[in-house]
PDB file of C-alpha atoms in Angstrom:
ATOM      1  CA  MET A   1       0.042 129.483 370.369  1.00  0.00           C
ATOM      2  CA  LYS A   2       3.210 131.163 369.121  1.00  0.00           C
ATOM      3  CA  LEU A   3       6.447 129.341 369.900  1.00  0.00           C
ATOM      4  CA  PHE A   4       9.804 131.032 369.352  1.00  0.00           C
ATOM      5  CA  ILE A   5      12.614 128.498 368.949  1.00  0.00           C
ATOM      6  CA  THR A   6      16.053 129.678 370.016  1.00  0.00           C
ATOM      7  CA  GLY A   7      19.348 127.946 370.681  1.00  0.00           C
ATOM      8  CA  ILE A   8      22.146 128.327 373.190  1.00  0.00           C
ATOM      9  CA  SER A   9      24.514 128.777 370.228  1.00  0.00           C
ATOM     10  CA  THR A  10      24.607 128.081 366.518  1.00  0.00           C
ATOM     11  CA  ASP A  11      24.306 124.547 365.106  1.00  0.00           C
ATOM     12  CA  VAL A  12      22.605 123.125 368.191  1.00  0.00           C
ATOM     13  CA  GLY A  13      19.581 121.715 366.370  1.00  0.00           C
ATOM     14  CA  LYS A  14      17.037 124.557 366.236  1.00  0.00           C
ATOM     15  CA  THR A  15      15.806 123.643 362.775  1.00  0.00           C
ATOM     16  CA  ILE A  16      15.389 119.947 363.555  1.00  0.00           C
ATOM     17  CA  ALA A  17      13.521 120.894 366.740  1.00  0.00           C
ATOM     18  CA  SER A  18      11.412 123.350 364.729  1.00  0.00           C
ATOM     19  CA  ALA A  19      10.520 120.613 362.235  1.00  0.00           C
ATOM     20  CA  ILE A  20       9.468 118.269 365.045  1.00  0.00           C
ATOM     21  CA  ILE A  21       7.373 120.957 366.754  1.00  0.00           C
ATOM     22  CA  THR A  22       5.799 122.076 363.467  1.00  0.00           C
ATOM     23  CA  GLU A  23       4.839 118.494 362.650  1.00  0.00           C
ATOM     24  CA  ALA A  24       3.622 117.709 366.180  1.00  0.00           C
ATOM     25  CA  LEU A  25       1.264 120.699 366.249  1.00  0.00           C
ATOM     26  CA  GLU A  26       0.546 120.830 362.516  1.00  0.00           C
ATOM     27  CA  ALA A  27       1.703 124.402 363.002  1.00  0.00           C
ATOM     28  CA  ASP A  28       2.718 127.076 360.536  1.00  0.00           C
ATOM     29  CA  TYR A  29       6.419 127.933 360.343  1.00  0.00           C
ATOM     30  CA  TRP A  30       8.250 131.225 359.907  1.00  0.00           C
ATOM     31  CA  LYS A  31      11.952 132.035 359.986  1.00  0.00           C
ATOM     32  CA  PRO A  32      12.181 135.850 359.912  1.00  0.00           C
ATOM     33  CA  ILE A  33      15.857 135.976 358.914  1.00  0.00           C
ATOM     34  CA  GLN A  34      17.778 133.520 356.750  1.00  0.00           C
ATOM     35  CA  ALA A  35      21.504 134.054 356.268  1.00  0.00           C
ATOM     36  CA  GLY A  36      23.089 131.863 353.602  1.00  0.00           C
ATOM     37  CA  ASP A  37      22.013 128.581 351.951  1.00  0.00           C
ATOM     38  CA  LEU A  38      19.139 130.284 350.170  1.00  0.00           C
ATOM     39  CA  ASP A  39      18.589 127.287 347.871  1.00  0.00           C
ATOM     40  CA  ASN A  40      18.676 124.879 350.808  1.00  0.00           C
ATOM     41  CA  SER A  41      17.355 127.078 353.599  1.00  0.00           C
ATOM     42  CA  ASP A  42      15.839 126.161 356.945  1.00  0.00           C
ATOM     43  CA  SER A  43      12.406 126.767 355.423  1.00  0.00           C
ATOM     44  CA  HIS A  44      13.235 124.276 352.661  1.00  0.00           C
ATOM     45  CA  PHE A  45      14.331 121.779 355.315  1.00  0.00           C
ATOM     46  CA  ILE A  46      11.089 122.154 357.261  1.00  0.00           C
ATOM     47  CA  LYS A  47       8.987 121.756 354.129  1.00  0.00           C
ATOM     48  CA  SER A  48      10.858 118.586 353.130  1.00  0.00           C
ATOM     49  CA  LYS A  49      10.607 116.935 356.567  1.00  0.00           C
ATOM     50  CA  ILE A  50       6.968 117.436 357.553  1.00  0.00           C
ATOM     51  CA  THR A  51       4.083 115.371 356.214  1.00  0.00           C
ATOM     52  CA  ASN A  52       0.944 116.996 357.593  1.00  0.00           C
ATOM     53  CA  PRO A  53      -1.174 118.888 355.025  1.00  0.00           C
ATOM     54  CA  LYS A  54      -2.027 121.773 357.333  1.00  0.00           C
ATOM     55  CA  SER A  55       1.302 123.569 357.884  1.00  0.00           C
ATOM     56  CA  ILE A  56       2.078 126.715 355.902  1.00  0.00           C
ATOM     57  CA  ILE A  57       5.716 127.776 355.483  1.00  0.00           C
ATOM     58  CA  PHE A  58       5.803 131.562 355.454  1.00  0.00           C
ATOM     59  CA  PRO A  59       8.538 133.425 353.553  1.00  0.00           C
ATOM     60  CA  ASN A  60      11.501 135.013 355.318  1.00  0.00           C
ATOM     61  CA  SER A  61      11.330 138.731 356.018  1.00  0.00           C
ATOM     62  CA  TYR A  62      15.033 138.956 355.146  1.00  0.00           C
ATOM     63  CA  GLN A  63      17.255 136.660 353.079  1.00  0.00           C
ATOM     64  CA  PHE A  64      21.008 137.117 352.814  1.00  0.00           C
ATOM     65  CA  ASN A  65      23.598 135.386 350.689  1.00  0.00           C
ATOM     66  CA  THR A  66      26.323 134.885 353.286  1.00  0.00           C
ATOM     67  CA  PRO A  67      26.122 132.309 356.100  1.00  0.00           C
ATOM     68  CA  ALA A  68      27.148 134.697 358.859  1.00  0.00           C
ATOM     69  CA  SER A  69      25.750 136.698 361.745  1.00  0.00           C
ATOM     70  CA  PRO A  70      22.683 138.533 360.366  1.00  0.00           C
ATOM     71  CA  HIS A  71      24.185 141.984 360.935  1.00  0.00           C
ATOM     72  CA  LEU A  72      27.253 141.060 358.856  1.00  0.00           C
ATOM     73  CA  ALA A  73      25.331 139.112 356.221  1.00  0.00           C
ATOM     74  CA  ALA A  74      23.048 142.125 355.784  1.00  0.00           C
ATOM     75  CA  GLU A  75      25.989 144.523 355.541  1.00  0.00           C
ATOM     76  CA  LEU A  76      27.649 142.384 352.870  1.00  0.00           C
ATOM     77  CA  ASP A  77      24.414 142.544 350.858  1.00  0.00           C
ATOM     78  CA  GLY A  78      24.225 146.326 351.315  1.00  0.00           C
ATOM     79  CA  ILE A  79      21.164 146.115 353.564  1.00  0.00           C
ATOM     80  CA  THR A  80      20.378 147.165 357.128  1.00  0.00           C
ATOM     81  CA  ILE A  81      17.877 145.013 359.003  1.00  0.00           C
ATOM     82  CA  ASP A  82      14.931 147.075 360.223  1.00  0.00           C
ATOM     83  CA  LEU A  83      12.666 145.440 362.796  1.00  0.00           C
ATOM     84  CA  LYS A  84       9.709 147.370 361.348  1.00  0.00           C
ATOM     85  CA  ASN A  85      10.045 145.242 358.205  1.00  0.00           C
ATOM     86  CA  ILE A  86       9.854 141.991 360.171  1.00  0.00           C
ATOM     87  CA  ILE A  87       6.082 141.560 360.248  1.00  0.00           C
ATOM     88  CA  GLU A  88       4.655 138.445 361.807  1.00  0.00           C
ATOM     89  CA  PRO A  89       2.486 136.542 359.306  1.00  0.00           C
ATOM     90  CA  LYS A  90      -1.200 136.401 360.113  1.00  0.00           C
ATOM     91  CA  THR A  91      -2.569 132.946 360.841  1.00  0.00           C
ATOM     92  CA  THR A  92      -5.224 131.315 362.996  1.00  0.00           C
ATOM     93  CA  ASN A  93      -2.986 128.269 363.359  1.00  0.00           C
ATOM     94  CA  HIS A  94      -0.166 127.642 365.830  1.00  0.00           C
ATOM     95  CA  LEU A  95       2.974 129.438 364.662  1.00  0.00           C
ATOM     96  CA  VAL A  96       6.545 128.210 365.080  1.00  0.00           C
ATOM     97  CA  ILE A  97       9.080 131.045 364.762  1.00  0.00           C
ATOM     98  CA  GLU A  98      12.737 130.079 364.403  1.00  0.00           C
ATOM     99  CA  GLY A  99      15.401 132.526 365.500  1.00  0.00           C
ATOM    100  CA  ALA A 100      18.941 132.866 364.165  1.00  0.00           C
ATOM    101  CA  GLY A 101      21.688 131.508 366.400  1.00  0.00           C
ATOM    102  CA  GLY A 102      21.384 132.530 370.045  1.00  0.00           C
ATOM    103  CA  VAL A 103      19.373 135.300 371.676  1.00  0.00           C
ATOM    104  CA  PHE A 104      22.194 137.860 371.652  1.00  0.00           C
ATOM    105  CA  VAL A 105      23.092 137.465 367.988  1.00  0.00           C
ATOM    106  CA  PRO A 106      23.146 140.995 366.512  1.00  0.00           C
ATOM    107  CA  LEU A 107      20.727 142.002 363.761  1.00  0.00           C
ATOM    108  CA  ASN A 108      22.090 145.520 363.325  1.00  0.00           C
ATOM    109  CA  ASN A 109      23.988 148.059 365.432  1.00  0.00           C
ATOM    110  CA  THR A 110      21.248 148.200 368.075  1.00  0.00           C
ATOM    111  CA  ASP A 111      18.936 145.175 367.841  1.00  0.00           C
ATOM    112  CA  LEU A 112      19.490 141.541 368.777  1.00  0.00           C
ATOM    113  CA  VAL A 113      17.575 138.324 368.082  1.00  0.00           C
ATOM    114  CA  ILE A 114      15.992 138.629 371.525  1.00  0.00           C
ATOM    115  CA  ASP A 115      14.323 141.836 370.296  1.00  0.00           C
ATOM    116  CA  LEU A 116      12.277 139.746 367.846  1.00  0.00           C
ATOM    117  CA  ILE A 117      10.519 137.967 370.705  1.00  0.00           C
ATOM    118  CA  GLN A 118       7.074 139.456 371.246  1.00  0.00           C
ATOM    119  CA  PRO A 119       5.138 139.445 374.555  1.00  0.00           C
ATOM    120  CA  ASP A 120       2.730 136.757 373.351  1.00  0.00           C
ATOM    121  CA  TYR A 121       5.507 134.353 372.292  1.00  0.00           C
ATOM    122  CA  LYS A 122       6.552 131.358 374.356  1.00  0.00           C
ATOM    123  CA  VAL A 123      10.218 130.464 373.994  1.00  0.00           C
ATOM    124  CA  ILE A 124      11.563 126.946 373.602  1.00  0.00           C
ATOM    125  CA  ILE A 125      15.318 126.689 374.143  1.00  0.00           C
ATOM    126  CA  VAL A 126      17.326 124.066 372.272  1.00  0.00           C
ATOM    127  CA  SER A 127      20.423 122.972 374.184  1.00  0.00           C
ATOM    128  CA  ARG A 128      23.107 120.649 372.812  1.00  0.00           C
ATOM    129  CA  HIS A 129      25.655 119.005 375.093  1.00  0.00           C
ATOM    130  CA  TYR A 130      29.253 120.190 374.706  1.00  0.00           C
ATOM    131  CA  LEU A 131      31.902 121.542 377.050  1.00  0.00           C
ATOM    132  CA  GLY A 132      30.521 124.934 378.102  1.00  0.00           C
ATOM    133  CA  SER A 133      26.915 124.176 377.214  1.00  0.00           C
ATOM    134  CA  ILE A 134      25.724 124.454 380.828  1.00  0.00           C
ATOM    135  CA  ASN A 135      27.058 127.997 380.988  1.00  0.00           C
ATOM    136  CA  HIS A 136      25.582 128.896 377.595  1.00  0.00           C
ATOM    137  CA  THR A 137      22.208 127.413 378.541  1.00  0.00           C
ATOM    138  CA  LEU A 138      22.009 129.167 381.910  1.00  0.00           C
ATOM    139  CA  LEU A 139      23.101 132.483 380.368  1.00  0.00           C
ATOM    140  CA  THR A 140      20.405 132.172 377.696  1.00  0.00           C
ATOM    141  CA  ILE A 141      17.750 131.478 380.320  1.00  0.00           C
ATOM    142  CA  GLU A 142      18.975 134.352 382.498  1.00  0.00           C
ATOM    143  CA  ALA A 143      18.849 136.753 379.548  1.00  0.00           C
ATOM    144  CA  LEU A 144      15.272 135.746 378.728  1.00  0.00           C
ATOM    145  CA  LYS A 145      14.158 135.980 382.351  1.00  0.00           C
ATOM    146  CA  ASN A 146      15.719 139.441 382.675  1.00  0.00           C
ATOM    147  CA  ARG A 147      13.453 140.556 379.825  1.00  0.00           C
ATOM    148  CA  LYS A 148      10.484 138.831 381.543  1.00  0.00           C
ATOM    149  CA  ILE A 149      10.044 136.624 378.477  1.00  0.00           C
ATOM    150  CA  ASN A 150       7.906 133.510 378.877  1.00  0.00           C
ATOM    151  CA  ILE A 151      10.074 130.376 378.634  1.00  0.00           C
ATOM    152  CA  ALA A 152       7.944 127.348 377.794  1.00  0.00           C
ATOM    153  CA  GLY A 153      10.652 124.742 378.226  1.00  0.00           C
ATOM    154  CA  ILE A 154      13.824 123.198 376.931  1.00  0.00           C
ATOM    155  CA  ILE A 155      14.700 120.533 374.381  1.00  0.00           C
ATOM    156  CA  PHE A 156      17.989 118.679 374.772  1.00  0.00           C
ATOM    157  CA  ASN A 157      19.681 117.584 371.551  1.00  0.00           C
ATOM    158  CA  GLY A 158      22.218 114.785 371.537  1.00  0.00           C
ATOM    159  CA  ASP A 159      23.081 111.773 373.671  1.00  0.00           C
ATOM    160  CA  GLU A 160      21.742 111.859 377.200  1.00  0.00           C
ATOM    161  CA  ASN A 161      23.973 113.624 379.728  1.00  0.00           C
ATOM    162  CA  THR A 162      22.248 113.224 383.078  1.00  0.00           C
ATOM    163  CA  ALA A 163      24.669 115.408 385.037  1.00  0.00           C
ATOM    164  CA  THR A 164      24.252 118.320 382.632  1.00  0.00           C
ATOM    165  CA  GLU A 165      20.499 118.007 382.221  1.00  0.00           C
ATOM    166  CA  THR A 166      19.845 117.603 385.939  1.00  0.00           C
ATOM    167  CA  ILE A 167      21.788 120.714 386.959  1.00  0.00           C
ATOM    168  CA  ILE A 168      20.132 122.832 384.240  1.00  0.00           C
ATOM    169  CA  LEU A 169      16.610 121.694 385.104  1.00  0.00           C
ATOM    170  CA  ASN A 170      17.161 121.967 388.868  1.00  0.00           C
ATOM    171  CA  LYS A 171      18.654 125.458 388.660  1.00  0.00           C
ATOM    172  CA  THR A 172      16.028 126.842 386.303  1.00  0.00           C
ATOM    173  CA  GLY A 173      12.868 124.913 387.110  1.00  0.00           C
ATOM    174  CA  LEU A 174      12.192 124.585 383.389  1.00  0.00           C
ATOM    175  CA  LYS A 175      10.204 121.774 381.857  1.00  0.00           C
ATOM    176  CA  CYS A 176      12.037 119.338 379.589  1.00  0.00           C
ATOM    177  CA  ILE A 177       9.845 118.979 376.508  1.00  0.00           C
ATOM    178  CA  GLY A 178      11.970 116.130 375.178  1.00  0.00           C
ATOM    179  CA  ARG A 179      15.325 114.945 373.919  1.00  0.00           C
ATOM    180  CA  ILE A 180      16.473 114.486 370.348  1.00  0.00           C
ATOM    181  CA  GLU A 181      18.993 111.663 370.107  1.00  0.00           C
ATOM    182  CA  ASN A 182      22.046 111.627 367.858  1.00  0.00           C
ATOM    183  CA  GLU A 183      20.195 110.107 364.929  1.00  0.00           C
ATOM    184  CA  PRO A 184      22.134 108.974 361.837  1.00  0.00           C
ATOM    185  CA  TYR A 185      19.707 110.992 359.703  1.00  0.00           C
ATOM    186  CA  PHE A 186      16.454 112.934 359.929  1.00  0.00           C
ATOM    187  CA  ASP A 187      13.872 112.026 357.329  1.00  0.00           C
ATOM    188  CA  GLN A 188      10.088 112.420 357.421  1.00  0.00           C
ATOM    189  CA  ASN A 189       9.645 109.191 359.383  1.00  0.00           C
ATOM    190  CA  VAL A 190      12.134 110.193 362.098  1.00  0.00           C
ATOM    191  CA  ILE A 191      10.619 113.675 362.405  1.00  0.00           C
ATOM    192  CA  SER A 192       7.157 112.109 362.644  1.00  0.00           C
ATOM    193  CA  GLU A 193       8.278 109.720 365.398  1.00  0.00           C
ATOM    194  CA  TYR A 194       9.653 112.594 367.476  1.00  0.00           C
ATOM    195  CA  ALA A 195       6.517 114.627 366.794  1.00  0.00           C
ATOM    196  CA  ASP A 196       4.479 111.813 368.336  1.00  0.00           C
ATOM    197  CA  LEU A 197       6.807 111.717 371.348  1.00  0.00           C
ATOM    198  CA  PHE A 198       6.751 115.491 371.922  1.00  0.00           C
ATOM    199  CA  ARG A 199       3.104 116.225 371.091  1.00  0.00           C
ATOM    200  CA  GLU A 200       1.588 115.811 374.554  1.00  0.00           C
ATOM    201  CA  ASN A 201       4.183 118.029 376.255  1.00  0.00           C
ATOM    202  CA  LEU A 202       3.772 120.666 373.537  1.00  0.00           C
ATOM    203  CA  LEU A 203      -0.011 120.717 373.798  1.00  0.00           C
ATOM    204  CA  GLU A 204       0.286 121.242 377.540  1.00  0.00           C
ATOM    205  CA  LEU A 205       1.995 124.595 376.827  1.00  0.00           C
ATOM    206  CA  GLN A 206      -1.270 126.148 375.615  1.00  0.00           C
TER     207      GLN A 206
END
């Protein structure tokens, strides 16, 4: 099973969700594009938060120095992102693929993050509650459906907001895989607890 993790915007909790999913499935992890924080990247975060001995963290296809939209970060490094160079790692294990920002984040003058999503991927959307998040969530889902991309479900991040969650789930018919609360910190124990909570719903996606 190949799960592509995307968000409705930036800083909505994709990497925390990716860590939980990776741990729950003892999956391998791959972030094709990392922009900024190269010494403390999302891959470093995943590696530090999971405890199972099975997961392999695959290297990024592209790494850029500036924490910015990939197309700009690449330009500042004198590079143009070429999708032909983004080659999915070979594994017989489950694979968690983490996107960059939302689905319409530009990679270059023509390609977007959504263009990284292959036909055999299942997408998990991470939604965080804020003013405008319903719109951003529904737009993300609409964009994926327009491309006929398989959406496996949604993870809500943050304190429960019944009104928001109900309208999103009712309008889209998506499955809620789980909710990540506003935890004071995320260490290996917290990630492991969420992995236990999410595991059954994730295994049902196969």
